[in-house]
Short mmCIF file of C-alpha atoms in Angstrom, two decimals:
data_model
loop_
_atom_site.label_atom_id
_atom_site.label_comp_id
_atom_site.label_asym_id
_atom_site.label_seq_id
_atom_site.Cartn_x
_atom_site.Cartn_y
_atom_site.Cartn_z
CA UNK U 1 5.94 8.03 26.24
CA UNK U 2 6.38 8.43 29.99
CA UNK U 3 8.84 6.67 32.24
CA UNK U 4 7.15 4.00 34.41
CA UNK U 5 7.75 4.86 38.06
CA UNK U 6 6.90 3.48 41.48
CA UNK U 7 6.41 6.02 44.28
CA UNK U 8 8.77 5.55 47.21
CA UNK U 9 7.43 5.95 50.76
CA UNK U 10 9.70 8.14 52.88
CA UNK U 11 8.79 6.97 56.39
CA UNK U 12 10.73 3.67 56.03
CA UNK U 13 13.74 5.64 54.79
CA UNK U 14 13.76 8.02 57.77
CA UNK U 15 12.41 6.10 60.77
CA UNK U 16 15.39 3.78 61.44
CA UNK U 17 17.86 6.67 61.56
CA UNK U 18 15.54 8.91 63.62
CA UNK U 19 14.96 6.10 66.13
CA UNK U 20 18.72 5.76 66.44
CA UNK U 21 19.30 9.50 66.89
CA UNK U 22 16.41 10.02 69.34
CA UNK U 23 16.25 6.83 71.44
CA UNK U 24 13.95 8.34 74.10
CA UNK U 25 11.24 9.14 71.54
CA UNK U 26 8.59 6.69 70.36
CA UNK U 27 8.41 7.05 66.56
CA UNK U 28 5.54 5.76 64.45
CA UNK U 29 3.40 6.57 61.42
CA UNK U 30 0.18 6.88 63.43
CA UNK U 31 -0.45 8.33 66.90
CA UNK U 32 -0.56 5.60 69.51
CA UNK U 33 -3.09 5.52 72.31
CA UNK U 34 -1.38 2.88 74.43
CA UNK U 35 1.47 5.01 75.81
CA UNK U 36 1.56 5.70 79.54
CA UNK U 37 2.70 9.12 80.82
CA UNK U 38 5.22 10.49 80.82
CA UNK U 39 5.92 9.91 77.14
CA UNK U 40 7.36 11.58 74.08
CA UNK U 41 6.04 10.53 70.68
CA UNK U 42 6.82 11.63 67.14
CA UNK U 43 4.58 10.75 64.22
CA UNK U 44 5.64 10.87 60.56
CA UNK U 45 3.11 10.63 57.74
CA UNK U 46 4.02 11.20 54.12
CA UNK U 47 1.71 12.41 51.38
CA UNK U 48 2.91 11.78 47.87
CA UNK U 49 2.66 14.82 45.58
CA UNK U 50 3.30 15.43 41.89
CA UNK U 51 6.42 14.58 39.97
CA UNK U 52 9.16 17.19 40.25
CA UNK U 53 11.14 15.68 37.37
CA UNK U 54 10.53 12.55 35.26
CA UNK U 55 12.45 10.52 37.88
CA UNK U 56 11.69 12.32 41.15
CA UNK U 57 8.61 13.15 43.18
CA UNK U 58 7.66 15.71 45.81
CA UNK U 59 6.51 14.41 49.17
CA UNK U 60 4.89 16.41 51.97
CA UNK U 61 5.99 14.88 55.26
CA UNK U 62 3.81 15.71 58.26
CA UNK U 63 5.65 15.66 61.57
CA UNK U 64 3.84 15.76 64.90
CA UNK U 65 5.46 15.62 68.34
CA UNK U 66 3.47 14.96 71.53
CA UNK U 67 4.99 15.21 74.99
CA UNK U 68 2.85 14.19 77.95
CA UNK U 69 3.92 14.84 81.52
CA UNK U 70 3.22 12.61 84.50
CA UNK U 71 0.14 14.72 85.37
CA UNK U 72 -1.35 14.01 81.91
CA UNK U 73 -0.77 17.53 80.60
CA UNK U 74 1.21 18.43 77.52
CA UNK U 75 4.62 20.07 77.44
CA UNK U 76 4.57 22.54 74.53
CA UNK U 77 8.11 23.83 75.07
CA UNK U 78 9.58 20.33 75.00
CA UNK U 79 7.46 19.33 71.99
CA UNK U 80 8.45 22.45 70.02
CA UNK U 81 12.16 22.03 70.77
CA UNK U 82 12.07 18.34 69.88
CA UNK U 83 10.07 19.04 66.73
CA UNK U 84 12.75 21.50 65.60
CA UNK U 85 15.53 18.99 66.34
CA UNK U 86 13.80 16.20 64.41
CA UNK U 87 12.98 18.52 61.50
CA UNK U 88 16.62 19.66 61.38
CA UNK U 89 17.74 16.01 61.19
CA UNK U 90 15.25 15.21 58.42
CA UNK U 91 16.50 18.21 56.43
CA UNK U 92 20.09 17.03 56.98
CA UNK U 93 19.15 13.50 55.85
CA UNK U 94 17.36 14.99 52.83
CA UNK U 95 20.47 14.75 50.69
CA UNK U 96 21.10 11.05 51.36
CA UNK U 97 19.90 8.91 48.41
CA UNK U 98 17.19 8.12 47.52
CA UNK U 99 16.20 11.45 49.10
CA UNK U 100 17.23 14.40 46.95
CA UNK U 101 16.22 17.43 48.98
CA UNK U 102 14.31 18.44 52.12
CA UNK U 103 13.11 21.81 53.33
CA UNK U 104 10.81 23.30 55.92
CA UNK U 105 7.32 24.15 54.69
CA UNK U 106 5.62 25.07 57.98
CA UNK U 107 5.88 24.58 61.71
CA UNK U 108 6.01 23.98 64.42
CA UNK U 109 2.39 24.97 65.00
CA UNK U 110 0.77 24.51 68.41
CA UNK U 111 -2.10 22.00 68.36
CA UNK U 112 -4.20 20.51 71.18
CA UNK U 113 -6.19 17.31 71.56
CA UNK U 114 -9.97 17.27 71.95
CA UNK U 115 -9.68 17.69 75.75
CA UNK U 116 -7.36 20.72 75.35
CA UNK U 117 -4.87 19.07 77.69
CA UNK U 118 -2.26 17.49 75.45
CA UNK U 119 -0.41 20.08 73.38
CA UNK U 120 1.62 18.92 70.41
CA UNK U 121 3.93 20.51 67.86
CA UNK U 122 2.95 19.98 64.23
CA UNK U 123 4.47 20.95 60.92
CA UNK U 124 5.23 19.92 57.36
CA UNK U 125 8.48 19.35 55.50
CA UNK U 126 8.75 19.20 51.72
CA UNK U 127 10.93 16.36 50.44
CA UNK U 128 12.02 15.37 46.97
CA UNK U 129 12.70 11.68 46.46
CA UNK U 130 13.89 9.65 43.49
CA UNK U 131 11.34 7.12 42.27
CA UNK U 132 12.09 3.51 41.46
#
């Protein structure tokens, strides 16, 4: 017989603390199209994976950071530095219950929008979270 579990979304666990630590960044779970330049935006999106133990689950957390300058071009250096800072904080928070562990899987990778003007930093962190 298996243990009944309910997957736990990780964005609501992380977003309040990240918003507090990075007050100049707009955090969300989907890219916004209503921001006026200059802006800095970070997007978190979790993807629930298989169970790591009977009471914990792996989660792939996608992190994207977009930085747009006043002239509507992207700032890769700023996005990459900020991505690394946010990823470092998520890894640090990865041991605070109900999170069990967090590690870097990939990133930051340089990505561009369809117009090749806005460069963003993208990567994935692997989390382990206890299930309810």
